[in-house]
Amino acid sequence: RKRQRYVEKDGKCNVQHGNVRETYRYLTDIFTTLVDLKWRFSLLVFILAYAVTWLFFGLIWWFIAYCRGDLDHLEDHTWTPCVNNLNGFVSAFLFSIETETTIGYGHRVITDKCPEGIVLLLLQAILGSMVNAFMVGCMFVKISQPNKRAETLVFSSHAVVSLRDDRLCLMFRVGDLRDSHIVEASIRAKLIKSKQTQEGEFIPLDQTDLSVGFETGDDRLFLVSPLIISHEIDERSPFWDVSRHQLEKDDFEIVVILEGMVEATGMTCQARSSYLADEVLWGHRFTPLLSLEEGFYEVDYGGFHQTVPVPTPACSARQLAAAAARRDAHLYWSIPSRLDQP
């Protein structure tokens, strides 16, 4: 049975919120709500915000002209209307657009004999400025979001388990396809696995940190060329007792998170990916990508996801450490001490 992902390979979280009763909270933060909308809905809201205000004030301008009798004195040149050359709802709508967008073609203009029109003009100018600031701000923030920058941050399709300096390590590879670098890049990894506590409590999708060098600072990356991120399987690792046979039967997900600032904009960017249990290859190693050319280093991304099998013990890290300790102890006692020599 194929396991349901918690985080997709492209970084999208496979979680949907249902039965949310306090929907008013989205309206209290309307700016973020509009920014988080999909592009088609954002454009719809953007168009409706201007169209509704233009229609609303256009209707009020027409209503003022209708109540003052301006529409009944269109041919009376001695009559001073509220707005010159306003002869119906369409012209009132056009005057509303000209007022709010400050275009001012000069054909329709308000007169000084209409105090209610002057008040409405001030109100529309103020409200129009607020609508412009709000909607343009939403669109600017949405356009400048660094989400697409994460598209050029790539993760290897598989993670591998092999020996490094006689220690079992879980490894995956990350790379940046752009020439502009990610500043202050850092990497995190979490193990997503359901568990049951000693008290019988079942915790679905429990999250456990996987150390990728936080204590030593190795989690801070200089991501100029592809890097292999390593998690050493020691006594603090949740994979301490996991052997190759157990890994093939286990059910878990490893979520990796790469964060940093975009060099061009200074905005924070985050890229995510995940590995299921069947995407962790035991006894494999990543192929090298970096080669020295004349005057520069070249990265061959054609082999970014390629791995090669290497000799790796099938036992767990605990068993491997115990065997190494027994071997060292046997070697120590097999060497005669100089004190025992005559």
Coordinates of C-alpha atoms in Angstrom, one line a residue:
R1 CA 0.0 0.0 0.0
K2 CA 1.4 3.4 -1.0
R3 CA 1.8 5.7 1.9
Q4 CA 0.0 9.0 1.9
R5 CA 2.6 11.9 1.8
Y6 CA 2.5 14.6 4.5
V7 CA 4.7 16.9 2.2
E8 CA 4.8 16.4 -1.5
K9 CA 8.0 16.2 -3.5
D10 CA 7.5 19.7 -4.8
G11 CA 7.2 21.0 -1.2
K12 CA 3.4 21.4 -1.0
C13 CA 1.9 20.4 2.3
N14 CA -0.8 17.7 1.8
V15 CA -3.0 19.0 4.6
Q16 CA -6.5 20.5 4.2
H17 CA -8.3 22.4 7.0
G18 CA -11.9 21.3 7.5
N19 CA -14.7 22.3 9.8
V20 CA -13.2 25.7 10.6
R21 CA -16.0 27.5 12.4
E22 CA -14.2 30.7 13.3
T23 CA -14.0 31.9 9.7
Y24 CA -14.2 35.5 10.9
R25 CA -10.5 35.3 11.8
Y26 CA -9.7 35.3 8.1
L27 CA -11.5 38.7 7.7
T28 CA -9.7 40.2 10.7
D29 CA -6.5 39.7 8.7
I30 CA -8.0 40.6 5.3
F31 CA -4.7 41.7 3.8
T32 CA -3.0 38.3 4.4
T33 CA -6.1 36.6 3.2
L34 CA -6.1 38.4 -0.1
V35 CA -2.4 37.8 -0.6
D36 CA -2.8 34.0 0.1
L37 CA -5.6 33.7 -2.5
K38 CA -4.9 32.1 -5.8
W39 CA -4.1 34.4 -8.7
R40 CA -7.4 34.1 -10.4
F41 CA -9.3 35.1 -7.3
S42 CA -6.8 37.9 -6.5
L43 CA -7.4 39.4 -10.0
L44 CA -11.1 39.0 -9.5
V45 CA -11.1 40.8 -6.2
F46 CA -8.8 43.5 -7.7
I47 CA -11.2 44.1 -10.6
L48 CA -14.3 44.1 -8.4
A49 CA -12.8 46.5 -5.9
Y50 CA -12.4 49.2 -8.5
A51 CA -15.5 48.3 -10.5
V52 CA -17.8 48.4 -7.5
T53 CA -16.4 51.7 -6.2
W54 CA -16.8 53.3 -9.6
L55 CA -20.3 52.0 -10.0
F56 CA -21.3 53.0 -6.5
F57 CA -20.1 56.6 -6.7
G58 CA -21.3 56.8 -10.3
L59 CA -24.8 55.9 -9.0
I60 CA -24.5 58.6 -6.3
W61 CA -23.5 61.3 -8.9
W62 CA -26.4 60.3 -11.1
F63 CA -28.8 60.4 -8.0
I64 CA -27.6 63.9 -7.1
A65 CA -28.1 65.1 -10.6
Y66 CA -31.6 63.5 -10.7
C67 CA -32.7 65.0 -7.4
R68 CA -31.4 68.5 -8.3
G69 CA -33.3 68.4 -11.6
D70 CA -30.1 68.6 -13.7
L71 CA -31.4 65.9 -16.0
D72 CA -34.5 68.0 -16.8
H73 CA -32.5 71.1 -17.7
L74 CA -30.1 69.6 -20.2
E75 CA -30.9 72.1 -22.9
D76 CA -31.3 75.1 -20.5
H77 CA -28.0 77.1 -20.7
T78 CA -29.1 79.3 -17.8
W79 CA -29.2 76.4 -15.4
T80 CA -26.1 75.6 -13.4
P81 CA -25.9 71.9 -12.9
C82 CA -23.9 70.1 -10.2
V83 CA -21.6 68.5 -12.9
N84 CA -21.4 70.0 -16.3
N85 CA -22.2 67.8 -19.3
L86 CA -23.6 65.0 -17.1
N87 CA -26.7 63.8 -19.0
G88 CA -27.3 60.3 -17.7
F89 CA -26.0 57.3 -15.7
V90 CA -23.2 56.5 -18.3
S91 CA -21.8 60.0 -18.1
A92 CA -22.1 59.8 -14.3
F93 CA -20.1 56.5 -14.3
L94 CA -17.4 58.0 -16.5
F95 CA -17.2 61.1 -14.2
S96 CA -16.8 58.7 -11.3
I97 CA -13.9 57.0 -13.1
E98 CA -12.2 60.3 -13.9
T99 CA -12.5 61.5 -10.3
E100 CA -11.2 58.4 -8.7
T101 CA -8.3 57.8 -11.1
T102 CA -7.5 61.6 -11.3
I103 CA -7.6 61.4 -15.1
G104 CA -9.7 64.6 -15.7
Y105 CA -10.4 64.8 -19.4
G106 CA -11.9 68.3 -18.9
H107 CA -15.3 67.7 -20.5
R108 CA -17.2 66.9 -17.3
V109 CA -16.4 69.1 -14.3
I110 CA -18.0 69.9 -11.0
T111 CA -19.4 73.4 -10.3
D112 CA -19.2 75.5 -7.2
K113 CA -23.0 75.6 -6.9
C114 CA -23.3 72.1 -5.6
P115 CA -22.1 71.7 -1.9
E116 CA -23.3 68.0 -1.8
G117 CA -21.2 67.3 -4.9
I118 CA -18.1 68.9 -3.3
V119 CA -18.5 66.7 -0.2
L120 CA -19.0 63.6 -2.4
L121 CA -15.9 64.6 -4.4
L122 CA -13.8 64.8 -1.2
L123 CA -15.2 61.5 0.0
Q124 CA -14.5 59.7 -3.3
A125 CA -10.9 61.1 -3.5
I126 CA -10.1 59.8 0.0
L127 CA -11.8 56.5 -0.4
G128 CA -10.2 56.0 -3.8
S129 CA -6.8 56.6 -2.4
M130 CA -7.4 54.0 0.3
V131 CA -8.6 51.5 -2.3
N132 CA -5.5 52.2 -4.4
A133 CA -3.1 51.8 -1.5
F134 CA -4.8 48.6 -0.3
M135 CA -5.2 46.8 -3.6
V136 CA -1.8 47.9 -5.1
G137 CA -0.1 46.8 -1.9
C138 CA -1.8 43.4 -2.1
M139 CA -0.7 42.9 -5.7
F140 CA 2.8 44.1 -5.0
V141 CA 3.3 41.7 -2.1
K142 CA 1.8 38.9 -4.1
I143 CA 4.1 39.5 -7.1
S144 CA 7.2 39.9 -4.9
Q145 CA 6.7 36.7 -2.9
P146 CA 9.8 34.5 -3.2
N147 CA 7.8 31.3 -3.7
K148 CA 9.0 30.8 -7.3
R149 CA 12.6 31.2 -6.2
A150 CA 12.2 27.9 -4.4
E151 CA 11.6 26.3 -7.8
T152 CA 15.3 26.4 -8.6
L153 CA 16.3 24.8 -5.3
V154 CA 16.4 21.1 -6.0
F155 CA 16.6 18.0 -3.8
S156 CA 17.7 14.6 -4.8
S157 CA 14.9 12.2 -5.7
H158 CA 16.2 9.6 -3.2
A159 CA 18.0 9.6 0.1
V160 CA 20.8 7.1 0.8
V161 CA 22.2 5.2 3.8
S162 CA 25.9 4.3 3.6
L163 CA 29.1 4.4 5.7
R164 CA 31.1 7.6 6.2
D165 CA 34.2 7.3 8.4
D166 CA 32.9 3.9 9.6
R167 CA 29.6 5.4 10.7
L168 CA 26.2 4.8 9.1
C169 CA 24.8 8.1 7.8
L170 CA 21.5 9.0 6.1
M171 CA 22.3 11.4 3.3
F172 CA 20.5 13.5 0.6
R173 CA 21.6 16.1 -1.9
V174 CA 20.5 19.7 -2.4
G175 CA 21.5 22.2 -5.1
D176 CA 20.7 25.7 -6.4
L177 CA 20.3 26.1 -10.2
R178 CA 20.7 29.9 -10.2
D179 CA 23.8 31.9 -10.3
S180 CA 22.4 34.3 -7.7
H181 CA 22.9 32.5 -4.4
I182 CA 20.8 31.9 -1.3
V183 CA 22.2 34.0 1.6
E184 CA 22.3 32.5 5.1
A185 CA 21.0 29.2 3.9
S186 CA 20.2 26.6 6.5
I187 CA 18.8 23.1 6.4
R188 CA 16.5 21.1 8.7
A189 CA 15.2 17.6 8.6
K190 CA 12.2 16.0 10.5
L191 CA 11.1 12.4 10.8
I192 CA 7.3 12.1 10.4
K193 CA 6.1 8.9 11.9
S194 CA 3.1 7.9 14.0
K195 CA 3.8 6.4 17.4
Q196 CA 2.2 5.2 20.6
T197 CA 3.4 6.3 24.0
Q198 CA 3.9 4.1 27.0
E199 CA 0.6 5.4 28.4
G200 CA -1.2 4.1 25.3
E201 CA -1.7 7.5 23.7
F202 CA -1.6 7.3 19.9
I203 CA 0.2 10.3 18.3
P204 CA -0.4 10.5 14.5
L205 CA 2.4 12.0 12.4
D206 CA 4.7 12.7 15.3
Q207 CA 7.6 15.0 14.4
T208 CA 11.1 14.2 15.5
D209 CA 14.2 16.3 14.6
L210 CA 17.0 14.7 12.7
S211 CA 20.3 16.3 13.4
V212 CA 22.1 17.5 10.3
G213 CA 24.8 19.4 12.0
F214 CA 23.1 21.9 14.3
E215 CA 25.6 21.4 17.1
T216 CA 28.6 21.8 14.8
G217 CA 27.1 24.5 12.5
D218 CA 27.1 22.2 9.5
D219 CA 23.5 23.0 9.0
R220 CA 24.5 26.5 7.8
L221 CA 25.2 26.0 4.1
F222 CA 27.3 27.9 1.5
L223 CA 25.2 26.7 -1.4
V224 CA 27.3 27.6 -4.4
S225 CA 27.5 24.0 -5.7
P226 CA 25.4 20.9 -4.8
L227 CA 26.0 19.7 -1.3
I228 CA 25.3 16.3 0.4
I229 CA 23.6 16.7 3.7
S230 CA 24.5 14.0 6.2
H231 CA 22.6 12.8 9.3
E232 CA 24.9 10.6 11.4
I233 CA 22.9 7.6 12.8
D234 CA 24.1 7.6 16.4
E235 CA 22.5 6.8 19.7
R236 CA 20.4 10.0 19.6
S237 CA 19.1 9.2 16.1
P238 CA 15.6 7.6 15.7
F239 CA 17.3 5.2 13.2
W240 CA 19.7 3.9 15.8
D241 CA 18.0 0.4 15.9
V242 CA 16.9 0.3 12.3
S243 CA 18.5 -2.3 10.0
R244 CA 18.2 -2.7 6.3
H245 CA 15.5 -5.3 6.7
Q246 CA 13.5 -3.2 9.1
L247 CA 13.9 -0.1 6.9
E248 CA 12.2 -2.0 4.0
K249 CA 9.2 -2.7 6.2
D250 CA 9.0 0.6 8.1
D251 CA 6.5 3.3 7.4
F252 CA 7.8 6.9 7.8
E253 CA 8.5 10.1 6.0
I254 CA 11.5 12.4 6.2
V255 CA 10.7 16.1 5.5
V256 CA 13.7 18.3 4.6
I257 CA 13.4 22.1 4.8
L258 CA 15.9 24.5 3.2
E259 CA 15.6 28.2 4.2
G260 CA 17.5 31.3 3.3
M261 CA 17.4 34.9 1.9
V262 CA 17.1 35.6 -1.8
E263 CA 20.3 37.6 -2.7
A264 CA 18.5 39.8 -5.2
T265 CA 15.5 40.9 -3.0
G266 CA 16.6 40.1 0.6
M267 CA 13.3 38.2 1.2
T268 CA 13.2 34.9 3.0
C269 CA 12.7 31.8 0.9
Q270 CA 11.8 28.3 1.9
A271 CA 12.0 25.1 -0.1
R272 CA 10.7 21.7 1.0
S273 CA 10.8 18.1 0.0
S274 CA 10.3 14.7 1.5
Y275 CA 11.4 11.0 1.3
L276 CA 9.2 8.0 2.0
A277 CA 10.7 4.8 3.4
D278 CA 10.9 3.2 -0.1
E279 CA 12.8 6.3 -1.3
V280 CA 15.7 5.7 1.1
L281 CA 18.3 3.5 -0.6
W282 CA 20.4 1.4 1.8
G283 CA 23.9 0.8 0.6
H284 CA 24.1 3.6 -2.0
R285 CA 26.2 6.7 -2.5
F286 CA 25.7 9.8 -4.6
T287 CA 27.9 10.2 -7.7
P288 CA 30.3 13.2 -7.8
L289 CA 29.1 16.2 -9.8
L290 CA 32.0 18.7 -9.5
S291 CA 34.9 18.7 -11.9
L292 CA 37.9 21.1 -12.3
E293 CA 38.0 22.8 -15.6
E294 CA 40.4 25.4 -16.9
G295 CA 40.0 28.3 -14.5
F296 CA 36.7 27.2 -13.0
Y297 CA 34.7 24.4 -11.4
E298 CA 31.9 22.9 -13.4
V299 CA 28.8 21.2 -12.0
D300 CA 27.2 18.5 -14.1
Y301 CA 23.5 18.5 -13.0
G302 CA 22.8 15.6 -15.3
G303 CA 23.9 13.2 -12.5
F304 CA 22.3 15.1 -9.7
H305 CA 19.9 12.2 -8.7
Q306 CA 22.3 9.4 -9.6
T307 CA 23.5 6.9 -6.9
V308 CA 25.9 4.0 -7.0
P309 CA 25.8 0.9 -4.8
V310 CA 28.6 0.6 -2.2
P311 CA 29.4 -2.1 0.3
T312 CA 27.4 -1.3 3.4
P313 CA 26.6 -3.5 6.5
A314 CA 22.9 -4.5 6.6
C315 CA 22.8 -4.4 10.4
S316 CA 21.6 -1.4 12.5
A317 CA 23.9 1.3 13.7
R318 CA 23.7 0.0 17.2
Q319 CA 24.8 -3.5 16.1
L320 CA 27.6 -2.0 14.0
A321 CA 28.8 0.1 17.0
A322 CA 28.7 -3.0 19.3
A323 CA 30.7 -5.1 16.8
A324 CA 33.2 -2.3 16.5
A325 CA 33.5 -2.1 20.3
R326 CA 34.0 -5.9 20.5
R327 CA 36.6 -5.8 17.8
D328 CA 38.5 -3.0 19.5
A329 CA 38.4 -4.8 22.8
H330 CA 39.7 -8.0 21.2
L331 CA 42.5 -6.1 19.5
Y332 CA 43.4 -4.4 22.8
W333 CA 43.6 -7.7 24.8
S334 CA 45.5 -9.5 22.0
I335 CA 48.4 -7.0 22.2
P336 CA 50.8 -8.1 25.0
S337 CA 51.6 -5.3 27.5
R338 CA 55.2 -4.3 27.9
L339 CA 54.7 -4.6 31.7
D340 CA 54.1 -8.4 31.3
Q341 CA 57.4 -8.8 29.4
P342 CA 60.5 -9.9 31.5

